[in-house]
Amino acid sequence: MTAYRNLTIRQKQIVWAWIFLAVPVLFYVVIRFYPTGNAVLISFQDWNLLGARTWTGLDNYEKLWNDPTFWKVFVNTFEYLIIGTPVSLVLSFVIAYHLDKLRFAHSFIRMLYFLPFMTSAVAMAWVWRWFYQGVPIGLFNNLLASVGIAQIEFLNSTTNALPAVLAPAIWAGLGFQIIIFMAGLRAIPVSYYEAARIDGVGWWTVLTEITIPLLRPTIVFIVVFSSIGFLRIFDHVFNMTTNNPGGPLNSTKPLVLMIYDTAFNAFDMGYAAAQTVVLFTILLIVSLLQLWILRSDR
Amino acid sequence: MTFLRQTAFAALASLGLGGAAQAVEIEYWQYFFDARVDAMEQLIENFQAANPDITVTMTHFPYADYRTKVAAAIPAGEGPDVVQLFYGWLNDYVEAELIQPLPSDVFPAAKIDAEFFPMVQAMKDGENYWALPTAVRSLALFYNERLFEEAGIESPPETLEEMMEVAAALTKKDGAGNITQVGITAGMTAQDHHWWREGLVRQMGGEPYVDDYKTVNYNSDAGRMAAEFYTNMFMGEDPVTGIGFMDEPQAAFKAGRAGMHIDGSFRIGSLNGVRGLNWGVTELPANADGVRSNYSSYWVNAITTKAEGEKYDAAVKFMEYVTSDEAMQIWLDVVGELPAKPSVGMTDANANDDTFGPFIRGLAYANTTKFANESAQRQLMVEMVERVQLEGMTPADSLAIAAEAEQKILDEYYSE
């Protein structure tokens, strides 16, 4: 106790701050850092859930490096990111931009756009899966067949499957991005637009010189948020291709699905952990990169 | 009610007031599947009536969590005394010392060899069996009676050739050439990969694996013929089926849009409930020489290393009951899975049963694939077909790739 009494007020404040912080810190250590550390540990081991864990050094990473499926999956994961992020960004901006100007039934339409975001991804994936089926049950193909156009293989195709799975994923996230964009648009001071109008500037200049530059923080946020989302895509892919997880010849398999498959179908925990570490590293790099871009903005 | 009785009994027992001097409680674990749980409840009730000093409590989990929970619970001393597991997992459980061998005095290997269907010998290690099934599963050909009648087909096909003719007669197309009704379903994702390996390859004169399933052997003439036969069903001039038709083979059959469908005995229950679907079932078609071949799989019961002393004795008694003739008949009636002993399965009533008969007769010529990783090995079959269908590769080339990849999986598994 004397030790505590001898402390300065400032030091006592620090002690108390840490006492209060202890609970969340402990919580984070136990449920976040410990499992993360453990996952890194397991990635250097061989473990099938049942037996003892044995050290294998870098074997799992070496196997990963030489696994053609991994590289296919790696490319797929980035395809989701590279197609998904810009497409969803442009779509949500265009919709938000026009919705912002719309007065008639504004909230109702906004609600319609937001609805998919609130719906369960699993339910949506199964509905879209049905849309994509061939004749005689699929909605899209039945429509095509009724006007005499040959049916399209959506999911059972190595080229169409990935965009077909991505489309509902983009659509589902759109509502959220539109809301964020609209908030961003509303935050731009009206006086800038008034000044532009007095100067007689065209809408294109207003858009590119005022709106988009001032939306930059919003855009960066959405890019970071949606790219993490697309890098972690799982539920849409898993549910739309449950029969053949990852689509024909792994054409839609993302990294998270590969991890799931390795861990809970093959029970190869070490290999799955190695994949997890790789995914974690990718997410970290992508996020840090984007945060760095955000900082350079200031 | 059972729960109340058990609780009351356990409470009494713990106070030393129970009727029997040595009341023992053992735990049984299985994965959750309605009919299996019902059947086990009946078995437990019967067992307890015969052994009033033993209480069995059953715990069940969703299939997805099953293996994880068992793995975590047994070493912690909280798991089951008797556990149900897939035959393909046995090696892993033995290696991890989670289960112990059945005592050879109660379960003598020679007696089991003689009494059970031969495929259970995969559970044997020297003089001891590690585990035993109550029931087994095999494949058969389901057919839609209404569609058969409509097409004027009087009896189900007996040979592969007949099957293809019937399938052609049952296939319907719309004006644009899209298939709207398949003659037979196809898709390696369902049960077809089993039919292909243990059925077609063997019927073409080959052997899918040698060296106790440690060496892939289907990259042979027989394998190529089997692959060509299979891919011809949905490729070529006049396909009789489509991969992914109506999403899932069993869905197409349930919807009455498929003339024939190959599936396991466990499908019976879900087909029984479909209104307006009149279906029959027949043995898998023979080849031109009359040779038939089938695939069977099973779930086994084993005693875990947690069971010691009194509990071990009770677990042995319980194992004895769940592998008895009576238990097998109950399992067949409730779950629809086939008895693991010919003495029960091959009774006149069962073997000639319209529904169960074809499956039970199929057991006589069934093989059980020993998988290192069933889902990965199935996936290779799926991809074998996809390379042919989507990338235009020849069946022979595609088969060679699959064989090489599967050998790699097996080597990796058995090298440990």
XYZ file of C-alpha atoms in Angstrom:
714
model
C 0.000 0.000 0.000
C 2.827 2.386 0.786
C 4.053 1.970 -2.731
C 0.722 3.278 -3.991
C 0.700 6.179 -1.469
C 4.107 7.342 -2.677
C 2.924 7.717 -6.252
C 2.264 11.152 -7.724
C -1.289 12.050 -8.698
C -0.457 11.572 -12.326
C 0.926 8.093 -11.668
C -2.141 7.227 -9.623
C -4.315 8.279 -12.525
C -2.380 5.966 -14.754
C -2.812 3.087 -12.308
C -6.555 3.679 -12.192
C -6.777 4.036 -15.941
C -5.158 0.627 -16.315
C -7.435 -0.916 -13.694
C -10.433 0.188 -15.709
C -8.782 -0.810 -18.965
C -7.929 -4.239 -17.585
C -11.341 -5.701 -18.384
C -11.418 -4.830 -22.088
C -7.710 -5.605 -22.443
C -8.192 -9.019 -20.847
C -11.251 -9.586 -23.001
C -9.304 -8.755 -26.149
C -6.335 -10.861 -25.158
C -8.508 -13.882 -24.450
C -10.916 -13.743 -27.366
C -8.810 -11.980 -30.021
C -5.080 -12.176 -29.530
C -4.853 -15.644 -28.006
C -6.770 -17.362 -30.851
C -4.863 -15.320 -33.429
C -1.554 -16.356 -31.876
C -2.762 -19.909 -31.634
C -3.720 -19.932 -35.310
C -0.211 -18.808 -36.224
C 1.155 -21.580 -34.002
C -1.069 -24.247 -35.557
C 0.041 -23.159 -39.021
C 3.453 -24.637 -38.201
C 1.928 -27.882 -36.960
C 0.112 -30.915 -38.211
C -3.194 -31.519 -36.467
C -6.389 -33.355 -37.442
C -8.413 -32.197 -34.419
C -8.218 -35.630 -32.811
C -4.601 -36.543 -32.268
C -1.640 -34.697 -30.856
C -0.239 -31.668 -32.616
C 3.136 -32.288 -34.178
C 5.619 -29.688 -35.366
C 6.192 -29.629 -39.094
C 8.012 -26.341 -39.499
C 7.238 -24.592 -42.759
C 5.684 -27.680 -44.382
C 2.190 -26.218 -44.513
C 3.427 -23.045 -46.199
C 5.514 -25.027 -48.615
C 2.471 -27.140 -49.490
C 0.455 -23.972 -49.971
C 3.063 -22.511 -52.299
C 2.992 -25.665 -54.448
C -0.777 -26.107 -54.398
C -2.327 -25.124 -57.757
C -5.743 -24.891 -56.096
C -4.399 -22.252 -53.742
C -3.169 -20.083 -56.608
C -6.477 -20.471 -58.423
C -8.251 -19.471 -55.223
C -5.844 -16.595 -54.687
C -6.630 -15.221 -58.139
C -10.371 -15.699 -57.540
C -10.186 -13.806 -54.258
C -8.584 -10.841 -55.989
C -11.048 -11.089 -58.851
C -13.853 -10.632 -56.336
C -12.018 -7.594 -55.006
C -11.019 -6.076 -58.331
C -14.411 -6.501 -60.004
C -16.587 -6.145 -56.924
C -15.205 -2.990 -55.352
C -15.239 -0.618 -58.369
C -18.537 -1.923 -59.694
C -20.278 -1.546 -56.358
C -18.648 1.849 -55.829
C -19.784 3.266 -59.170
C -23.259 1.751 -58.927
C -23.869 2.966 -55.406
C -22.567 6.437 -56.247
C -24.755 6.770 -59.334
C -27.810 5.615 -57.426
C -27.069 7.794 -54.395
C -26.373 10.826 -56.620
C -29.722 10.561 -58.350
C -31.642 9.446 -55.292
C -30.334 12.514 -53.507
C -31.968 14.765 -56.101
C -35.217 12.838 -56.060
C -38.042 14.168 -53.922
C -40.909 11.867 -54.940
C -41.185 8.787 -52.669
C -37.597 9.375 -51.602
C -37.662 7.412 -48.332
C -39.613 4.551 -49.843
C -37.126 4.076 -52.673
C -34.231 4.416 -50.256
C -35.820 1.691 -48.136
C -36.133 -0.540 -51.201
C -32.420 -0.181 -51.879
C -31.554 -0.831 -48.251
C -33.766 -3.899 -47.904
C -31.327 -6.436 -49.411
C -28.656 -5.327 -46.939
C -30.866 -6.347 -44.048
C -31.837 -9.690 -45.550
C -29.902 -12.814 -44.656
C -27.173 -13.557 -47.174
C -28.034 -17.250 -47.021
C -31.669 -16.702 -48.001
C -30.642 -14.361 -50.804
C -28.031 -16.730 -52.117
C -30.561 -19.534 -52.361
C -33.078 -17.336 -54.196
C -30.415 -16.270 -56.684
C -29.287 -19.831 -57.014
C -32.794 -20.647 -58.152
C -32.819 -17.670 -60.582
C -29.704 -19.068 -62.219
C -30.963 -22.625 -62.728
C -31.427 -24.034 -66.195
C -34.730 -24.831 -67.903
C -37.278 -25.893 -66.593
C -36.957 -24.237 -63.188
C -34.590 -21.265 -63.450
C -36.194 -17.826 -63.700
C -33.656 -16.234 -66.044
C -33.342 -19.212 -68.350
C -37.101 -19.720 -68.496
C -37.444 -16.103 -69.589
C -34.780 -16.601 -72.238
C -36.388 -19.837 -73.409
C -39.823 -18.228 -73.634
C -38.500 -15.711 -76.180
C -36.539 -18.381 -78.015
C -33.017 -17.521 -76.899
C -30.654 -20.358 -76.003
C -30.191 -20.809 -72.281
C -27.094 -19.551 -70.527
C -25.110 -21.668 -68.107
C -24.678 -19.362 -65.162
C -23.274 -21.458 -62.350
C -22.187 -24.524 -64.292
C -19.574 -22.669 -66.297
C -15.962 -21.841 -65.607
C -16.287 -18.329 -67.033
C -19.764 -17.217 -65.956
C -19.846 -18.647 -62.469
C -17.718 -16.058 -60.701
C -19.565 -12.992 -62.038
C -22.856 -14.809 -61.420
C -21.962 -15.326 -57.766
C -20.550 -11.826 -57.429
C -23.660 -10.078 -58.779
C -25.938 -10.822 -55.799
C -23.066 -10.082 -53.410
C -22.681 -6.610 -54.950
C -26.426 -6.116 -54.987
C -26.708 -7.074 -51.328
C -24.095 -4.577 -50.184
C -25.388 -1.732 -52.347
C -27.971 -0.446 -49.856
C -25.375 0.222 -47.201
C -23.031 2.021 -49.582
C -25.864 4.158 -50.929
C -26.770 5.319 -47.425
C -23.142 6.212 -46.701
C -22.817 8.061 -50.018
C -26.022 9.988 -49.385
C -24.769 11.040 -45.986
C -21.547 12.165 -47.675
C -23.450 14.104 -50.326
C -25.611 15.830 -47.706
C -22.475 16.849 -45.790
C -21.196 18.972 -48.687
C -22.065 22.620 -47.921
C -24.813 23.949 -50.198
C -22.958 27.239 -50.525
C -20.371 25.611 -52.838
C -23.115 24.585 -55.232
C -24.697 28.028 -55.038
C -21.383 29.663 -55.838
C -20.947 27.294 -58.783
C -24.422 28.069 -60.040
C -23.764 31.859 -59.846
C -20.569 31.312 -61.864
C -22.646 29.410 -64.432
C -20.682 26.140 -64.228
C -22.101 23.014 -65.932
C -23.202 19.907 -63.993
C -20.191 17.895 -65.092
C -17.771 20.417 -63.665
C -19.792 20.584 -60.467
C -19.622 16.818 -60.208
C -15.922 16.455 -60.911
C -14.663 19.636 -59.222
C -16.905 19.855 -56.182
C -18.887 16.705 -55.412
C -16.333 13.967 -56.013
C -13.331 15.701 -54.416
C -15.355 16.537 -51.319
C -16.632 12.956 -51.155
C -13.114 11.623 -50.911
C -13.261 10.557 -47.237
C -16.563 8.795 -47.922
C -15.129 7.057 -50.983
C -12.040 5.913 -49.075
C -14.215 4.542 -46.292
C -16.413 2.634 -48.725
C -13.424 1.297 -50.634
C -11.768 0.006 -47.449
C -15.002 -1.421 -46.140
C -16.132 -3.118 -49.326
C -12.702 -4.444 -50.243
C -12.430 -6.183 -46.874
C -15.906 -7.553 -47.541
C -15.011 -8.898 -50.982
C -11.735 -10.386 -49.770
C -13.683 -12.264 -47.126
C -16.583 -13.338 -49.366
C -17.938 -16.709 -48.262
C -21.652 -17.067 -47.602
C -22.797 -16.208 -51.132
C -20.340 -18.592 -52.733
C -20.901 -21.378 -50.236
C -24.672 -21.275 -50.494
C -24.914 -20.856 -54.234
C -22.603 -23.789 -54.883
C -23.202 -26.144 -51.935
C -23.309 -29.203 -54.186
C -19.942 -28.433 -55.586
C -18.368 -25.939 -53.189
C -16.336 -23.410 -55.112
C -18.044 -23.915 -58.463
C -16.900 -25.938 -61.457
C -13.134 -26.538 -61.332
C -12.816 -24.125 -58.394
C -13.858 -21.229 -60.603
C -15.638 -19.387 -57.792
C -13.759 -20.630 -54.750
C -12.531 -17.803 -52.519
C -9.837 -18.175 -49.884
C -12.276 -18.329 -46.963
C -14.128 -21.242 -48.538
C -10.849 -23.050 -49.085
C -9.989 -22.535 -45.415
C -13.385 -23.870 -44.362
C -13.039 -26.863 -46.626
C -9.528 -27.696 -45.434
C -10.467 -27.335 -41.783
C -13.864 -28.980 -41.577
C -13.963 -31.441 -44.467
C -10.346 -32.511 -44.631
C -9.702 -31.873 -40.907
C -6.268 -30.573 -41.813
C -6.106 -27.829 -39.201
C -2.465 -26.934 -39.729
C -2.906 -26.377 -43.439
C -6.093 -24.400 -42.842
C -4.300 -22.242 -40.282
C -1.539 -21.523 -42.786
C -4.180 -20.361 -45.270
C -5.727 -18.223 -42.557
C -2.416 -16.554 -41.833
C -2.044 -15.778 -45.533
C -5.557 -14.288 -45.669
C -4.855 -12.279 -42.523
C -1.672 -10.911 -44.080
C -3.472 -9.949 -47.287
C -6.230 -8.193 -45.362
C -3.671 -6.396 -43.236
C -1.666 -5.198 -46.225
C -4.731 -4.075 -48.166
C -6.163 -2.245 -45.158
C -2.864 -0.568 -44.214
C -2.389 0.488 -47.811
C -5.815 2.045 -47.903
C -5.366 3.721 -44.531
C -2.100 5.145 -45.789
C -3.918 6.586 -48.785
C -6.450 8.069 -46.394
C -3.697 9.727 -44.369
C -1.975 11.234 -47.380
C -5.289 12.877 -48.104
C -4.871 15.189 -45.132
C -41.140 -38.567 -19.939
C -37.953 -40.488 -20.547
C -36.024 -37.510 -19.322
C -38.095 -37.263 -16.130
C -37.707 -40.917 -15.451
C -33.988 -40.748 -16.035
C -33.603 -37.723 -13.800
C -35.611 -39.340 -11.042
C -33.637 -42.504 -11.436
C -30.331 -40.695 -11.394
C -31.366 -38.746 -8.311
C -32.386 -41.904 -6.507
C -29.261 -43.665 -7.587
C -27.047 -40.877 -6.336
C -28.735 -41.026 -2.943
C -28.076 -44.718 -2.822
C -31.812 -45.408 -2.870
C -31.924 -46.922 -6.327
C -33.415 -50.354 -6.751
C -30.221 -51.899 -8.052
C -27.102 -51.931 -6.003
C -24.789 -50.899 -8.824
C -26.524 -48.273 -10.868
C -24.372 -47.083 -13.752
C -24.995 -44.284 -16.159
C -23.344 -44.252 -19.541
C -23.476 -41.692 -22.288
C -24.146 -42.308 -25.955
C -23.393 -39.736 -28.649
C -24.542 -39.573 -32.226
C -25.143 -36.855 -34.820
C -28.593 -35.429 -35.169
C -30.903 -36.988 -37.731
C -34.557 -37.313 -36.734
C -35.084 -40.967 -37.566
C -31.756 -42.051 -36.074
C -32.560 -40.324 -32.809
C -36.032 -41.947 -32.736
C -34.570 -45.361 -33.372
C -31.912 -44.954 -30.717
C -34.506 -43.816 -28.181
C -36.382 -47.061 -28.767
C -33.210 -49.095 -28.458
C -32.241 -47.363 -25.219
C -35.691 -47.956 -23.776
C -35.542 -51.655 -24.591
C -32.013 -51.929 -23.298
C -32.864 -50.249 -20.006
C -35.865 -52.482 -19.531
C -33.588 -55.490 -19.835
C -30.804 -53.931 -17.739
C -32.503 -51.911 -14.996
C -29.177 -51.112 -13.342
C -27.871 -49.239 -16.393
C -29.038 -45.854 -17.585
C -28.094 -44.640 -21.024
C -28.322 -40.961 -21.836
C -28.176 -39.924 -25.436
C -26.670 -36.671 -26.664
C -26.854 -35.598 -30.273
C -25.292 -32.760 -32.229
C -25.663 -31.289 -35.646
C -23.464 -33.235 -38.023
C -21.295 -30.179 -38.708
C -20.100 -29.942 -35.084
C -19.899 -33.628 -34.413
C -16.269 -34.413 -34.899
C -15.036 -31.274 -33.172
C -17.140 -31.888 -30.072
C -16.097 -35.515 -29.748
C -12.453 -34.572 -30.154
C -12.675 -31.932 -27.474
C -14.813 -33.879 -24.988
C -13.170 -37.307 -24.716
C -9.702 -36.126 -23.655
C -11.433 -33.817 -21.156
C -13.211 -36.850 -19.684
C -16.641 -35.441 -20.482
C -17.503 -37.186 -23.663
C -19.493 -40.290 -24.489
C -18.808 -43.826 -23.340
C -20.208 -45.204 -26.557
C -19.878 -43.102 -29.689
C -21.136 -43.321 -33.228
C -18.695 -42.474 -35.973
C -18.346 -42.738 -39.740
C -16.395 -45.804 -40.838
C -13.964 -43.594 -42.712
C -12.885 -41.857 -39.505
C -11.927 -45.023 -37.639
C -8.177 -44.776 -38.307
C -8.054 -41.246 -36.985
C -9.938 -42.187 -33.829
C -7.754 -45.205 -33.183
C -4.591 -43.211 -33.708
C -5.750 -40.467 -31.388
C -6.536 -43.113 -28.747
C -10.110 -41.925 -28.455
C -11.640 -45.398 -28.747
C -10.681 -48.800 -27.398
C -11.010 -52.228 -29.012
C -14.083 -54.339 -28.291
C -13.296 -57.201 -25.882
C -12.590 -60.375 -27.838
C -14.480 -62.614 -25.406
C -17.789 -60.882 -26.057
C -17.047 -59.950 -29.675
C -14.817 -62.741 -31.004
C -13.443 -61.767 -34.394
C -14.151 -65.163 -35.933
C -17.824 -64.962 -34.948
C -18.218 -61.460 -36.324
C -16.437 -62.440 -39.529
C -18.967 -65.209 -39.928
C -22.096 -63.327 -38.916
C -21.770 -59.836 -40.363
C -21.604 -58.701 -43.977
C -17.938 -58.936 -45.033
C -17.461 -55.194 -45.429
C -17.356 -54.685 -41.641
C -13.977 -56.428 -41.673
C -12.528 -52.993 -42.329
C -13.090 -52.451 -38.598
C -10.918 -55.425 -37.624
C -7.392 -55.313 -36.291
C -5.951 -58.756 -35.556
C -8.110 -60.532 -32.975
C -10.137 -57.478 -32.101
C -12.796 -55.398 -33.714
C -12.576 -51.691 -33.009
C -16.177 -50.891 -33.804
C -19.349 -52.388 -35.213
C -22.296 -51.023 -37.153
C -25.962 -51.504 -36.418
C -26.873 -50.753 -39.980
C -25.309 -50.327 -43.373
C -26.279 -48.497 -46.551
C -26.085 -49.452 -50.181
C -27.167 -48.044 -53.527
C -30.056 -48.915 -55.810
C -31.901 -47.494 -58.790
C -35.027 -45.515 -57.954
C -37.527 -45.101 -60.772
C -40.631 -43.032 -61.295
C -43.536 -45.412 -61.923
C -45.801 -42.784 -63.454
C -43.196 -41.770 -66.038
C -42.483 -45.407 -66.821
C -46.178 -46.033 -67.423
C -46.487 -42.906 -69.561
C -43.608 -44.074 -71.772
C -45.007 -47.615 -71.938
C -42.104 -49.215 -70.121
C -43.258 -52.253 -68.240
C -40.396 -53.199 -65.987
C -37.320 -51.461 -64.625
C -34.063 -52.032 -66.521
C -31.924 -55.009 -65.620
C -28.749 -54.133 -67.481
C -26.786 -50.961 -68.192
C -27.755 -51.161 -71.852
C -31.427 -51.424 -71.012
C -31.030 -48.581 -68.569
C -29.704 -46.309 -71.322
C -32.562 -47.306 -73.657
C -35.136 -46.634 -70.976
C -33.427 -43.341 -70.131
C -33.580 -42.285 -73.786
C -37.304 -43.099 -73.924
C -37.951 -41.032 -70.800
C -36.007 -37.920 -71.820
C -38.088 -34.927 -72.917
C -37.005 -31.737 -74.636
C -38.656 -28.415 -75.418
C -38.781 -26.757 -78.849
C -35.387 -25.129 -78.382
C -33.759 -28.454 -77.533
C -33.463 -27.821 -73.805
C -33.976 -30.916 -71.664
C -37.104 -30.583 -69.544
C -37.177 -34.102 -68.171
C -34.150 -36.333 -67.738
C -34.174 -40.074 -68.267
C -31.764 -40.540 -65.395
C -30.176 -38.045 -63.068
C -26.432 -37.420 -63.116
C -23.938 -35.594 -60.969
C -20.849 -36.829 -59.179
C -21.786 -34.629 -56.245
C -24.565 -36.937 -55.069
C -24.014 -40.709 -54.945
C -22.784 -41.127 -58.501
C -19.125 -41.041 -57.525
C -19.680 -44.178 -55.458
C -21.581 -45.834 -58.295
C -18.810 -44.890 -60.683
C -15.950 -46.239 -58.520
C -17.389 -49.375 -57.010
C -20.093 -50.012 -59.593
C -19.133 -49.064 -63.131
C -15.356 -49.524 -62.899
C -15.759 -53.019 -61.479
C -18.483 -53.901 -63.987
C -16.170 -52.874 -66.828
C -13.730 -55.456 -65.485
C -11.497 -53.239 -63.399
C -10.701 -52.652 -59.791
C -10.831 -49.011 -58.687
C -8.098 -49.336 -56.051
C -5.583 -51.983 -55.098
C -3.321 -52.478 -52.103
C -6.164 -52.065 -49.575
C -7.327 -48.799 -51.142
C -3.891 -47.260 -50.856
C -3.202 -47.275 -54.598
C -5.416 -45.772 -57.282
C -6.039 -48.248 -60.050
C -8.865 -46.812 -62.137
C -6.608 -45.175 -64.686
C -7.012 -48.344 -66.749
C -9.051 -49.558 -69.711
C -11.910 -50.399 -67.380
C -11.732 -46.965 -65.795
C -11.692 -45.251 -69.184
C -14.675 -47.289 -70.340
C -16.506 -46.396 -67.153
C -15.660 -42.699 -67.593
C -16.838 -42.783 -71.199
C -20.045 -44.557 -70.275
C -20.743 -41.981 -67.618
C -19.944 -38.883 -69.687
C -21.914 -40.257 -72.648
C -25.052 -39.985 -70.565
C -25.010 -36.189 -70.746
C -22.779 -35.464 -73.727
C -22.933 -36.481 -77.355
C -25.811 -36.295 -79.817
C -28.768 -37.258 -77.704
C -28.052 -36.798 -74.022
C -30.392 -38.533 -71.603
C -29.474 -36.325 -68.700
C -27.829 -33.063 -67.707
C -25.364 -32.327 -64.940
C -26.961 -29.947 -62.493
C -30.416 -30.476 -63.973
C -32.842 -28.880 -61.492
C -29.926 -28.125 -59.208
C -29.683 -31.481 -57.436
C -30.304 -35.013 -58.731
C -32.546 -35.969 -55.824
C -34.533 -32.740 -56.268
C -35.192 -33.576 -59.915
C -36.359 -37.043 -58.955
C -38.547 -35.753 -56.141
C -40.127 -33.230 -58.488
C -41.043 -36.028 -60.884
C -38.802 -34.654 -63.628
C -36.388 -37.571 -63.658
C -37.191 -41.083 -64.775
C -34.467 -42.805 -62.798
C -32.118 -41.882 -59.999
C -29.317 -43.732 -58.243
C -29.228 -43.135 -54.516
C -28.721 -44.723 -51.127
C -31.169 -46.464 -48.822
C -31.196 -43.383 -46.583
C -33.183 -41.560 -49.308
C -36.211 -43.805 -48.790
C -37.515 -41.804 -45.841
C -37.468 -38.470 -47.634
C -39.056 -39.895 -50.802
C -41.873 -41.505 -48.822
C -43.129 -38.117 -47.799
C -43.447 -36.699 -51.329
C -47.045 -36.406 -52.426
C -47.928 -37.573 -55.896
C -44.619 -39.327 -56.469
C -45.005 -43.017 -57.223
C -41.641 -44.586 -57.138
C -40.170 -48.028 -57.221
C -36.699 -49.261 -56.595
C -34.595 -51.941 -58.215
C -31.044 -53.239 -57.969
C -28.293 -51.338 -59.772
C -28.216 -52.576 -63.383
C -25.890 -55.422 -64.299
C -23.432 -55.331 -67.192
C -23.938 -57.387 -70.341
C -22.519 -60.463 -68.606
C -24.879 -60.097 -65.678
C -22.197 -58.841 -63.284
C -23.446 -56.462 -60.642
C -21.507 -54.327 -58.209
C -22.534 -51.964 -55.471
C -21.139 -49.602 -52.861
C -21.907 -49.665 -49.192
C -21.048 -47.433 -46.291
C -21.946 -47.343 -42.653
C -21.727 -45.635 -39.303
C -20.254 -47.644 -36.481
C -20.527 -47.679 -32.707
C -17.410 -47.817 -30.608
C -16.454 -47.706 -26.939
C -14.378 -44.666 -26.076
C -11.282 -44.650 -23.893
C -13.276 -42.670 -21.339
C -15.293 -45.769 -20.350
C -13.558 -47.595 -17.493
C -14.543 -50.064 -14.796
C -18.297 -50.381 -14.307
C -18.977 -47.998 -17.134
C -16.870 -50.086 -19.449
C -18.866 -53.199 -18.578
C -22.105 -51.327 -19.142
C -20.788 -49.967 -22.443
C -19.920 -53.490 -23.588
C -23.426 -54.656 -22.745
C -24.893 -51.727 -24.614
C -22.684 -52.426 -27.640
C -23.866 -56.004 -27.539
C -27.465 -54.841 -27.658
C -27.105 -52.248 -30.418
C -25.427 -54.822 -32.650
C -28.035 -57.481 -31.936
C -30.555 -58.818 -34.442
C -33.392 -57.118 -32.624
C -31.687 -53.708 -32.762
C -30.990 -54.125 -36.474
C -34.614 -54.846 -37.254
C -35.727 -51.775 -35.273
C -33.145 -49.652 -37.080
C -34.410 -50.907 -40.446
C -38.036 -50.206 -39.571
C -37.416 -46.753 -38.121
C -34.502 -45.329 -40.120
C -34.633 -47.415 -43.277
C -30.972 -48.377 -43.013
C -30.114 -51.975 -43.699
C -29.161 -54.584 -41.110
C -25.432 -55.248 -40.905
C -25.935 -59.007 -40.608
C -27.213 -61.297 -43.357
C -29.158 -63.241 -40.716
C -31.394 -60.201 -40.262
C -31.110 -58.598 -43.666
C -31.554 -61.722 -45.710
C -34.716 -62.913 -43.998
C -37.348 -63.658 -46.606
C -39.450 -60.748 -45.436
C -36.615 -58.216 -45.676
C -34.822 -59.466 -48.776
C -38.076 -59.639 -50.745
C -39.416 -56.368 -49.451
C -40.314 -54.149 -52.408
C -38.436 -51.190 -50.996
C -35.596 -52.596 -48.904
C -35.081 -55.774 -50.933
C -32.993 -54.291 -53.761
C -30.682 -52.568 -51.291
C -30.298 -55.660 -49.117
C -29.603 -57.892 -52.132
C -27.083 -55.273 -53.245
C -25.119 -55.743 -50.029
C -24.112 -59.234 -51.128
C -21.932 -57.779 -53.917
C -21.066 -54.421 -52.367
C -17.623 -52.961 -51.746
C -16.745 -50.288 -49.239
C -14.249 -47.694 -50.398
C -11.729 -46.834 -47.709
C -11.458 -43.079 -47.965
C -8.586 -40.967 -46.741
C -10.656 -37.834 -47.243
C -14.039 -38.548 -48.718
C -14.970 -35.023 -49.723
C -11.636 -34.357 -51.402
C -11.785 -37.680 -53.233
C -15.344 -36.977 -54.365
C -14.296 -33.522 -55.526
C -11.723 -35.084 -57.841
C -14.479 -37.120 -59.506
C -16.580 -33.976 -59.863
C -13.665 -32.206 -61.509
C -12.902 -35.194 -63.704
C -16.353 -34.804 -65.239
C -16.109 -31.010 -65.389
C -12.904 -31.073 -67.413
C -14.650 -33.270 -69.967
C -17.898 -31.339 -69.983
C -16.681 -27.750 -69.676
C -13.210 -27.839 -71.145
C -13.629 -30.471 -73.826
C -10.917 -32.754 -72.483
C -11.115 -36.436 -73.398
C -12.351 -38.721 -70.617
C -9.055 -40.623 -70.729
C -6.905 -37.512 -70.165
C -9.190 -36.204 -67.478
C -9.207 -39.538 -65.702
C -5.402 -39.628 -65.682
C -5.297 -36.224 -63.965
C -7.819 -37.356 -61.356
C -5.927 -40.584 -60.675
C -2.691 -38.736 -60.125
C -4.298 -36.201 -57.807
C -6.067 -38.885 -55.800
C -2.883 -40.900 -55.416
C -1.300 -37.810 -53.933
C -4.067 -37.538 -51.329
C -3.709 -41.224 -50.437
C 0.097 -41.059 -50.236
C -0.045 -38.076 -47.975
C -2.593 -39.723 -45.701
C -0.883 -43.089 -45.397
C 2.617 -41.684 -45.052
C 1.729 -40.244 -41.651
